[in-house]
mmCIF file of C-alpha atoms in Angstrom:
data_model
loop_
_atom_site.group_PDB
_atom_site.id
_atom_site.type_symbol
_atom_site.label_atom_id
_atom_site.label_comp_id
_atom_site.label_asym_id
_atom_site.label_seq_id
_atom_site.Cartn_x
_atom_site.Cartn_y
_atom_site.Cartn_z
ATOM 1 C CA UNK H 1 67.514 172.023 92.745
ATOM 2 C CA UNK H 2 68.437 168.384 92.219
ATOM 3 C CA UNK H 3 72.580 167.489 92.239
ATOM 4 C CA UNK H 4 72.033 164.358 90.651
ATOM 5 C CA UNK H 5 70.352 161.555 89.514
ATOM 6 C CA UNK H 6 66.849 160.495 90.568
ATOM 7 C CA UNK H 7 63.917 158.197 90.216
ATOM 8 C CA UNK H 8 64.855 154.414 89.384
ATOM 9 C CA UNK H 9 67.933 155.445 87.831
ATOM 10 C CA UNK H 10 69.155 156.446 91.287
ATOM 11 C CA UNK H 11 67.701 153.813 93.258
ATOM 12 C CA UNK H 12 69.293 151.450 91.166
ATOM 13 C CA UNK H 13 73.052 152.978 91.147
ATOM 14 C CA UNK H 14 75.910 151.241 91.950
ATOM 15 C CA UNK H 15 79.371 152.572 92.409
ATOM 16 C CA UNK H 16 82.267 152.866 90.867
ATOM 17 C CA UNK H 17 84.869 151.560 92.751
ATOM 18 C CA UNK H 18 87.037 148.838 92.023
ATOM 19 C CA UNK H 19 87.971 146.205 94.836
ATOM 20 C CA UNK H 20 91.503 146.392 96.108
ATOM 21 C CA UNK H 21 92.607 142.400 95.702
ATOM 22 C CA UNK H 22 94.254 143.278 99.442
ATOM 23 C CA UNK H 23 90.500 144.944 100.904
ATOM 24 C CA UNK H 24 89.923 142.580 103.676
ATOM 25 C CA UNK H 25 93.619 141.337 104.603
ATOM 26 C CA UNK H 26 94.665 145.321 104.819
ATOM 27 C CA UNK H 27 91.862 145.981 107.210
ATOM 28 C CA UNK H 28 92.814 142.999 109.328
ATOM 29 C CA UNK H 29 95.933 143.642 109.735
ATOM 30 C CA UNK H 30 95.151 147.877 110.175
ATOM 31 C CA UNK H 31 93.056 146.611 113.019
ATOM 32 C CA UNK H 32 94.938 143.536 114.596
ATOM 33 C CA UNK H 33 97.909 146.004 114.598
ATOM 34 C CA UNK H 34 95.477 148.717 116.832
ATOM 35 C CA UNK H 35 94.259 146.154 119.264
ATOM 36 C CA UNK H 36 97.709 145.231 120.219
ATOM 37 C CA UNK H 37 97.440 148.191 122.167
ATOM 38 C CA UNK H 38 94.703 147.986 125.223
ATOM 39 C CA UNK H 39 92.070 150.296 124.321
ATOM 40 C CA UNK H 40 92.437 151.538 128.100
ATOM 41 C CA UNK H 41 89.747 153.593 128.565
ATOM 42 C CA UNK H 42 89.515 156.366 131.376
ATOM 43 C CA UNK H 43 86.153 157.726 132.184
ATOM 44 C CA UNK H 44 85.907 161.554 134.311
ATOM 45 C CA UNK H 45 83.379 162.761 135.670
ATOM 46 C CA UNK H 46 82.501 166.147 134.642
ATOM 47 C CA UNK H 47 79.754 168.757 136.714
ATOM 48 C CA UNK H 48 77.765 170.124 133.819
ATOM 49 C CA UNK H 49 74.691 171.649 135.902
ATOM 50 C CA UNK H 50 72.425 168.880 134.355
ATOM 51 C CA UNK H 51 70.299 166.921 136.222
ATOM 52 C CA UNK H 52 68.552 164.300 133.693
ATOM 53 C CA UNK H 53 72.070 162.831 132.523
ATOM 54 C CA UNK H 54 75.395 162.361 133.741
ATOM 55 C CA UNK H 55 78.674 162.834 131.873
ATOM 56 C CA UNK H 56 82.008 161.854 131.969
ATOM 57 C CA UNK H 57 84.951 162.939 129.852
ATOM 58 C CA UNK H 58 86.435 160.082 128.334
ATOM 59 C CA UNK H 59 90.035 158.845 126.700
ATOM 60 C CA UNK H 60 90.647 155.814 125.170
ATOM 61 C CA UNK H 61 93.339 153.783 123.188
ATOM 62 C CA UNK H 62 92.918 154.838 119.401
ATOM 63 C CA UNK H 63 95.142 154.487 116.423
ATOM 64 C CA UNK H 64 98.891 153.209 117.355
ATOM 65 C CA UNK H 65 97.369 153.516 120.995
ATOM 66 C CA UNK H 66 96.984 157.414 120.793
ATOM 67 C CA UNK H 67 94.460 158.983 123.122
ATOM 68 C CA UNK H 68 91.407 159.854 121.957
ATOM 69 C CA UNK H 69 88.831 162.199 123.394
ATOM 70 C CA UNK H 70 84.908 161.645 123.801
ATOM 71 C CA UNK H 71 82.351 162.234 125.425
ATOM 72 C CA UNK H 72 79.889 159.547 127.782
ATOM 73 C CA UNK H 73 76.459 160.839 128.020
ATOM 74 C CA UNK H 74 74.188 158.311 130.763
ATOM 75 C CA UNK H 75 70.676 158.759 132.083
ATOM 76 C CA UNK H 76 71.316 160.596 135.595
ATOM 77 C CA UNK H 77 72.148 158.140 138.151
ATOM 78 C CA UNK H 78 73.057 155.203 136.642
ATOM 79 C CA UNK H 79 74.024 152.152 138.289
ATOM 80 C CA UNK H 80 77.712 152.404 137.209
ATOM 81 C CA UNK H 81 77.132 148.165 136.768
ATOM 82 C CA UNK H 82 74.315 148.524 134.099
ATOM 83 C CA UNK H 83 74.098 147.253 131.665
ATOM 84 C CA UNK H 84 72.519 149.667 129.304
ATOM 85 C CA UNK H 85 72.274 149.392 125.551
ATOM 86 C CA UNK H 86 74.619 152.106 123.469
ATOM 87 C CA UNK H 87 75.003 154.332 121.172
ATOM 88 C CA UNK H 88 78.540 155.216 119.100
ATOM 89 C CA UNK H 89 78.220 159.054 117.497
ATOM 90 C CA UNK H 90 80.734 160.010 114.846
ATOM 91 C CA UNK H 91 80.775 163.757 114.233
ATOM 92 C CA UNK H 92 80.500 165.264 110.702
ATOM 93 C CA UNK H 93 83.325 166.931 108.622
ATOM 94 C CA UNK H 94 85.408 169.598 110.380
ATOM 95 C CA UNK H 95 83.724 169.298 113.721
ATOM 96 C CA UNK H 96 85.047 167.816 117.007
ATOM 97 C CA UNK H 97 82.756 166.375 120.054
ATOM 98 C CA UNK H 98 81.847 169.890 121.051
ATOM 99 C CA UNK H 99 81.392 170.704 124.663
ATOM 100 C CA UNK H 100 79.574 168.505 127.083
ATOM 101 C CA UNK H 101 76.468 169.708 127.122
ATOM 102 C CA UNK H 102 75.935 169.467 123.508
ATOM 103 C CA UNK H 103 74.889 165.744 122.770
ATOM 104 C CA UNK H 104 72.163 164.711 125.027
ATOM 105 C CA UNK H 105 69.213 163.070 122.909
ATOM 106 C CA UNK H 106 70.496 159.391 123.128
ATOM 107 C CA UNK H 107 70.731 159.583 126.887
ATOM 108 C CA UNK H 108 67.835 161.043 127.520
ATOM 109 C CA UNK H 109 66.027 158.317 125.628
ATOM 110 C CA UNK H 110 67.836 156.029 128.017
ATOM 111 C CA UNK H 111 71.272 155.025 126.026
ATOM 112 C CA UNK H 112 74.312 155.104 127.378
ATOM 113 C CA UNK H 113 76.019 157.665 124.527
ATOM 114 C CA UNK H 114 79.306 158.138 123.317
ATOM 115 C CA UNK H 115 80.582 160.879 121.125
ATOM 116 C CA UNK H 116 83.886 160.500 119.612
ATOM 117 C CA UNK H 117 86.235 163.330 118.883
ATOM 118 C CA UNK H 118 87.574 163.492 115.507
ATOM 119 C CA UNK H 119 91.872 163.632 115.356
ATOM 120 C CA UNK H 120 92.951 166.677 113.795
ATOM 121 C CA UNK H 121 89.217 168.649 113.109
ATOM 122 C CA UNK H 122 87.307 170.402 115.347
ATOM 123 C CA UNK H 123 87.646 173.859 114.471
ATOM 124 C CA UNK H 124 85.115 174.006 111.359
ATOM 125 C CA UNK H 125 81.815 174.057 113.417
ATOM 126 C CA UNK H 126 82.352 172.655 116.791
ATOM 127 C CA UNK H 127 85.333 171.892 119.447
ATOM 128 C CA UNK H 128 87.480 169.014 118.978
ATOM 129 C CA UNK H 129 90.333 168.275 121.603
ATOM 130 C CA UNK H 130 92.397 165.261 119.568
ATOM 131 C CA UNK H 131 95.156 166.051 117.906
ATOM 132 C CA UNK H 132 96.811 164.274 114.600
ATOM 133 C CA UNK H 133 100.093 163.716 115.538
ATOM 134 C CA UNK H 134 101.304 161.340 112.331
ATOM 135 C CA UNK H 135 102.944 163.324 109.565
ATOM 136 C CA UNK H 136 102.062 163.689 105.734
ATOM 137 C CA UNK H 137 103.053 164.639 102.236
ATOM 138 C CA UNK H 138 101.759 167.815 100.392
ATOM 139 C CA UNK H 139 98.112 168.267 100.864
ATOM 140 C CA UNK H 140 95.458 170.877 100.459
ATOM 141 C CA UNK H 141 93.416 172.441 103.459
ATOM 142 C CA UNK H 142 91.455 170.252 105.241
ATOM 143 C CA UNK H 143 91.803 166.200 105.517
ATOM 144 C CA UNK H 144 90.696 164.689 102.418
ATOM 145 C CA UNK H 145 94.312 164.500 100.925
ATOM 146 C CA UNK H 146 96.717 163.900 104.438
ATOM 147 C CA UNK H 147 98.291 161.216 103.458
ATOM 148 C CA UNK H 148 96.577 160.496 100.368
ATOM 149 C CA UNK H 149 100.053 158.689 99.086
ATOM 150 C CA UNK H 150 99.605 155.292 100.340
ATOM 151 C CA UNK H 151 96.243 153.460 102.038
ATOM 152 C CA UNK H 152 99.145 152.858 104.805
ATOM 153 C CA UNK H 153 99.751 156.699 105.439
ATOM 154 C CA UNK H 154 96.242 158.046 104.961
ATOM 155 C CA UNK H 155 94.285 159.811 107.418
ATOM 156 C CA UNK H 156 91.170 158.245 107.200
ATOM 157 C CA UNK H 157 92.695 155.003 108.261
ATOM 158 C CA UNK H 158 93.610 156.616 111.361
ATOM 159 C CA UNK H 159 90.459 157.903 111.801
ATOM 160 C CA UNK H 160 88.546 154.637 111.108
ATOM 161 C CA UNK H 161 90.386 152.827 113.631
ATOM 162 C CA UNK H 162 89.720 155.614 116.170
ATOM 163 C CA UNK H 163 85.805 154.535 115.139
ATOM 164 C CA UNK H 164 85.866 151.164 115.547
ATOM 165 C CA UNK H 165 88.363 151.411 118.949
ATOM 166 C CA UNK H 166 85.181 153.546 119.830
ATOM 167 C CA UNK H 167 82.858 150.586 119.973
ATOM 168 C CA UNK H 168 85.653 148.284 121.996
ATOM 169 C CA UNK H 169 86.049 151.691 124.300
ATOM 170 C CA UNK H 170 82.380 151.300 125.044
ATOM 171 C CA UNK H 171 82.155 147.933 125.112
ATOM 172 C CA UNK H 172 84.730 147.803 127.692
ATOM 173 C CA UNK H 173 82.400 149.744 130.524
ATOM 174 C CA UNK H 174 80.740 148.210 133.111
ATOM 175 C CA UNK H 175 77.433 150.197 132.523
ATOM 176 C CA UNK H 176 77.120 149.182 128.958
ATOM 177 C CA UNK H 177 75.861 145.782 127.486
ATOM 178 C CA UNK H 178 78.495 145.135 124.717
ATOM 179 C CA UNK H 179 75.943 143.284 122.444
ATOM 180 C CA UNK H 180 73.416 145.855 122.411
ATOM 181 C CA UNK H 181 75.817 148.644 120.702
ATOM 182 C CA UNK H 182 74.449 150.762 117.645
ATOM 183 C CA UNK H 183 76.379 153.609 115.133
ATOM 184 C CA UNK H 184 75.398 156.572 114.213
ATOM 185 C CA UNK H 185 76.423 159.042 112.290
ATOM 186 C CA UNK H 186 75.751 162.074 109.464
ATOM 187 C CA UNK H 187 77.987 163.221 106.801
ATOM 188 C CA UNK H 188 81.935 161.986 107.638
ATOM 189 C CA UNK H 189 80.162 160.479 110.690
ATOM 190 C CA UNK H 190 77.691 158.472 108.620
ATOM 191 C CA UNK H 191 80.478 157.181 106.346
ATOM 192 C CA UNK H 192 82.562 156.066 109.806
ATOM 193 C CA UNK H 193 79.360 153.908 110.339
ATOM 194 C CA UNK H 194 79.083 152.729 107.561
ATOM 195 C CA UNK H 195 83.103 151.411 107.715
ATOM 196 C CA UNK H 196 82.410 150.217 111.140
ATOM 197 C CA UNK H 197 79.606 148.289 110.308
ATOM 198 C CA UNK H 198 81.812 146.395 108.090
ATOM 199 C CA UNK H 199 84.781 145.882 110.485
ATOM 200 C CA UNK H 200 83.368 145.309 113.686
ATOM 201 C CA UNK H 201 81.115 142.628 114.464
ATOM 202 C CA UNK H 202 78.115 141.978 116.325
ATOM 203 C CA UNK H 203 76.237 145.190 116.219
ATOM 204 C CA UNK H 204 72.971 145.751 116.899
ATOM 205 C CA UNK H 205 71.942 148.851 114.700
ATOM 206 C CA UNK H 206 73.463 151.174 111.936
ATOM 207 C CA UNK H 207 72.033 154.682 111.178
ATOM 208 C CA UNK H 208 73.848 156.312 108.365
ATOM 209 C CA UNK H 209 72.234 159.720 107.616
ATOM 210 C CA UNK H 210 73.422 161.827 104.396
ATOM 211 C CA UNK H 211 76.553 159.597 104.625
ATOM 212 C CA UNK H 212 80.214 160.873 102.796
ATOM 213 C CA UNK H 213 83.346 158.907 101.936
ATOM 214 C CA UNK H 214 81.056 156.749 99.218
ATOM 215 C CA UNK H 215 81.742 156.358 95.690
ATOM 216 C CA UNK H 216 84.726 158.805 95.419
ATOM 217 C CA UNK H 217 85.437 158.295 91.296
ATOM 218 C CA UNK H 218 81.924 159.938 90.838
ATOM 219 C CA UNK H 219 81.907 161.969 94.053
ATOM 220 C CA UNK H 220 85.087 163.711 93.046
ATOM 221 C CA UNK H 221 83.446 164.642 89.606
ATOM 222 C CA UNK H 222 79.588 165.318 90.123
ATOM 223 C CA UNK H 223 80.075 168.408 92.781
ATOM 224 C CA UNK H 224 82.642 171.107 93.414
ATOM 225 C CA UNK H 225 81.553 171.142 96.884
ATOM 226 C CA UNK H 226 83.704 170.565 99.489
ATOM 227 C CA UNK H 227 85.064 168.091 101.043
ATOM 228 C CA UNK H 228 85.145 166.101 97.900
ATOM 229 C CA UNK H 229 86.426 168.679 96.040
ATOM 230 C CA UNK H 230 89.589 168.803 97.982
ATOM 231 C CA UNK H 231 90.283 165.799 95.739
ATOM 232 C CA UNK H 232 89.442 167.373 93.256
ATOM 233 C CA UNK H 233 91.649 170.402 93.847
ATOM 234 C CA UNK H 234 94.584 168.168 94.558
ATOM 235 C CA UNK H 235 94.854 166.577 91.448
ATOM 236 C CA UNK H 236 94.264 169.821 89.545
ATOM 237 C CA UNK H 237 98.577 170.210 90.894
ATOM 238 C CA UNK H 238 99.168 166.969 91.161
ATOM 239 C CA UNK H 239 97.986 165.821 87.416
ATOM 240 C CA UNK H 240 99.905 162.557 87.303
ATOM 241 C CA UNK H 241 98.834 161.102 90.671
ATOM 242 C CA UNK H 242 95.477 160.064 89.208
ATOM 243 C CA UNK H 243 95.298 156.342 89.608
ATOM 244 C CA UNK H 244 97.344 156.645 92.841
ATOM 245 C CA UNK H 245 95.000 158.895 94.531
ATOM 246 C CA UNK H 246 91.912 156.641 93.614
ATOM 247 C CA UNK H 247 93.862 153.284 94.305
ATOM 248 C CA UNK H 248 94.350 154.552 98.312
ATOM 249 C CA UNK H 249 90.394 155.963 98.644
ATOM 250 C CA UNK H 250 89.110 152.432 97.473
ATOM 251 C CA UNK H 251 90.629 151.102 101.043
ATOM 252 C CA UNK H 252 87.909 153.452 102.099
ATOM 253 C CA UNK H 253 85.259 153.389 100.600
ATOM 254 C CA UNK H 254 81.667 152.679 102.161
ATOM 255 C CA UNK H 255 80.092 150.698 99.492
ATOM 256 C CA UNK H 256 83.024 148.054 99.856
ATOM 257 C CA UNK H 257 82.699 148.238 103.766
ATOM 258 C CA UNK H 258 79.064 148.238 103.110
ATOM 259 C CA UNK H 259 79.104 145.098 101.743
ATOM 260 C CA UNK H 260 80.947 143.612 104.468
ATOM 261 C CA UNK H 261 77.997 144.912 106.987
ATOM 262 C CA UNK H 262 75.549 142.506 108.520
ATOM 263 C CA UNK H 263 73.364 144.618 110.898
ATOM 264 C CA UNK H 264 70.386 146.670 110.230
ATOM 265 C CA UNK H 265 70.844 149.946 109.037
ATOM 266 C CA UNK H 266 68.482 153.014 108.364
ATOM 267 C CA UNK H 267 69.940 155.149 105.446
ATOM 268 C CA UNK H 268 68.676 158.943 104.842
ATOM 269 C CA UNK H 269 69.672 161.239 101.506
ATOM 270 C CA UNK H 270 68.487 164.248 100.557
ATOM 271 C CA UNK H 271 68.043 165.023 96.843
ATOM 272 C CA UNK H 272 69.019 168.097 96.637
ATOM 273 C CA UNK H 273 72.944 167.719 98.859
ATOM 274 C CA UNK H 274 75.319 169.055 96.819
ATOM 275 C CA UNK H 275 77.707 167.691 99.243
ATOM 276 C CA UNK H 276 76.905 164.208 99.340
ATOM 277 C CA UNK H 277 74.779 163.632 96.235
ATOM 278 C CA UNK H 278 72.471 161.006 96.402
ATOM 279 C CA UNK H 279 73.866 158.357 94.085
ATOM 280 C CA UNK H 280 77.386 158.327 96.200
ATOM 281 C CA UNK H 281 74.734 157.485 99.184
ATOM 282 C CA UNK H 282 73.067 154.698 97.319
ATOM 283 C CA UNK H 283 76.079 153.501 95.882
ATOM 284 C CA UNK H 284 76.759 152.173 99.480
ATOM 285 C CA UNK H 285 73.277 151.592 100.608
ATOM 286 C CA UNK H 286 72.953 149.321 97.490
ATOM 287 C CA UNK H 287 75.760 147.079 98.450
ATOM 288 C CA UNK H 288 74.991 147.242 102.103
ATOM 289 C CA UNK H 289 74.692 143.210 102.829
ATOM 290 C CA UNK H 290 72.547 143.141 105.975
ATOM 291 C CA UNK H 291 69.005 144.458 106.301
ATOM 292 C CA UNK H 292 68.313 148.232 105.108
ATOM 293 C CA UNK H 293 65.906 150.652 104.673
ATOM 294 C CA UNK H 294 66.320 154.152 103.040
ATOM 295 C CA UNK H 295 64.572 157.365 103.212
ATOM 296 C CA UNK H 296 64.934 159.955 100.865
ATOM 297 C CA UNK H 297 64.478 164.049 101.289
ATOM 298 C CA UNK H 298 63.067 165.474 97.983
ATOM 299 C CA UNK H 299 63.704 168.683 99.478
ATOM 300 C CA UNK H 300 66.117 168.998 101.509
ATOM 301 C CA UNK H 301 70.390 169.735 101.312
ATOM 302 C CA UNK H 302 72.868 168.311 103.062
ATOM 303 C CA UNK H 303 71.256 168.956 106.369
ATOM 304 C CA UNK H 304 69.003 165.831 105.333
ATOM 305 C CA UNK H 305 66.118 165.280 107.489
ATOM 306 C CA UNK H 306 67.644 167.214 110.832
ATOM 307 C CA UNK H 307 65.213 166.814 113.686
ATOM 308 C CA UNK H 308 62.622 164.709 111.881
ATOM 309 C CA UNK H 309 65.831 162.249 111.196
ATOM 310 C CA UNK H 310 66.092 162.325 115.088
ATOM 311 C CA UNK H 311 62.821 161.370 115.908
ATOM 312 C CA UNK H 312 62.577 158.869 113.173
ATOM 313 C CA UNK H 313 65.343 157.128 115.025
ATOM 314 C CA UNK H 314 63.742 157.095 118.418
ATOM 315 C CA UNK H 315 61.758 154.111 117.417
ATOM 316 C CA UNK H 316 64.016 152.085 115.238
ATOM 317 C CA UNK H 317 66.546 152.614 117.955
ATOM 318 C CA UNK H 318 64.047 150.908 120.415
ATOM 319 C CA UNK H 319 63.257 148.250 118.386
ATOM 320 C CA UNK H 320 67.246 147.082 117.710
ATOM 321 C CA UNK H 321 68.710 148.003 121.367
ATOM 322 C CA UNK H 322 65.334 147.124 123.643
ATOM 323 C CA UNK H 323 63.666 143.805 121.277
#
């Protein structure tokens, strides 16, 4: 059934977060602070029995210079000199990059693809080898309230940076042309698009499908599905850390880094996502300040449009990596 609002009611929503007067000077100095450390990126060579592609296992400088795992997926026998265009994959909610063999669309449509481990998940749905070493107060399972304190302490700043030190990691190879880099991303990983598309400049394409970490005042109160409910859950014990909770999640929060983002960007939502409802997505694709289209599943969950997304990207990928 429907989650949420539809029709021109939806189309028109706008979220409900308030600006942090600090938005833009926090997130330059988050990410001035990261790039102090060279993103140093190490590429292995791994023997997966494929023959169309070519991987590597790959570790790069993330947040506070910590290592962070990924995955490089080319077209088999690349010229190691390239350049070829990119694409940056950010992995949804509890999952990790899985195991090399698992991510080979992008590459086999000719992209040079990296897919970025997530710190501290991994275990939920697929294999994640990046651990979260920084500490945190009281929190319930899961991610959604490590750190939830302070904008300085929370997770998803760590993560965020790990996302945009992504893009430098891949910008840095030899085989990849650095101005023809697009983001991609469903769920958690479409929200990390969406906050890289804000913070990092000079990208050629942004493909948030079914995206999370939008909205959170209404998210937090339309569904009892995780992983907004966490929040939810959190302040069920915690009764009096109201306006502190929401004061750190508007530092992160895609319809503010939305409206920071200049490149084009394909948005998908599914009417019927109890995780993600709808209006949290347009909340961000309304504010989204470059060039955007959106399509909407009447019928579909959280899964979105799953394959038929995929193919619907094959094209608009051509058209912002290839001219």
């Amino acid at each position: 059934m429907y989650t949420d609002i539809t029709g021109p009611e939806l189309v028109a929503h706008r979220g409900s977060v308030v600006e942090p007067d600090d938005f833009d000077p926090f997130w330059r100095d988050t990410l001035e602070s990261a790039r102090e450390h060279p993103v140093d990126v190490t590429a292995t060579r791994v023997d997966t029995g494929l023959t169309t592609v070519d991987t590597y296992d790959v570790s790069y400088a993330g947040w506070a210079g910590q290592r962070i795992r990924a995955w490089l997926t080319v077209p088999a026998g690349t010229d190691p000199s390239g350049p070829l265009p990119a694409v940056v994959e950010y992995i949804g909610y509890g999952g990790g990059r899985g195991t090399a063999t698992e991510h080979l669309l992008w590459a086999s449509a000719g992209y040079a693809h990296l897919t970025m481990d997530t710190r501290g998940q991994g275990s939920g749905w697929s294999v994640g080898d990046t651990p979260d070493p920084d500490g945190t107060g009281p929190a319930v399972p899961g991610v959604m309230t490590r750190g939830i304190e302070s904008p300085e302490t929370y997770y998803y700043r760590r993560l965020t940076v790990d996302a945009v030190r992504a893009v430098d990691a891949v910008r840095a190879l030899d085989l990849v042309d650095g101005g023809r880099v697009a983001v991609i991303g469903g769920s958690q990983g479409g929200g990390l698009a969406i906050a890289v598309a804000g913070l990092v400049e000079g990208l050629a394409g942004v493909f948030p499908r079914v995206p999370f970490l939008c909205d959170f005042p209404r998210a937090t109160v339309i569904t009892d599905a995780d992983p907004y409910h966490e929040i939810a859950r959190y302040l069920t014990v915690h009764r009096d850390r109201r306006d502190q909770v929401f004061d750190t999640l508007a530092y992160f929060d895609g319809a503010l880094h939305a409206a920071r983002a200049t490149a084009p960007a394909w948005f998908t939502c599914a009417l019927m996502d109890p995780i993600c409802p709808p209006s949290t997505v347009y909340s961000a694709f309304n504010a989204y300040a470059g060039p955007k289209e959106m399509t909407v599943w009447e019928y579909n969950g959280h899964e979105g449009g799953g394959v038929h997304d995929d193919a619907a990207t094959l094209p608009r990928l051509a058209r912002v990596l290839r001219g």
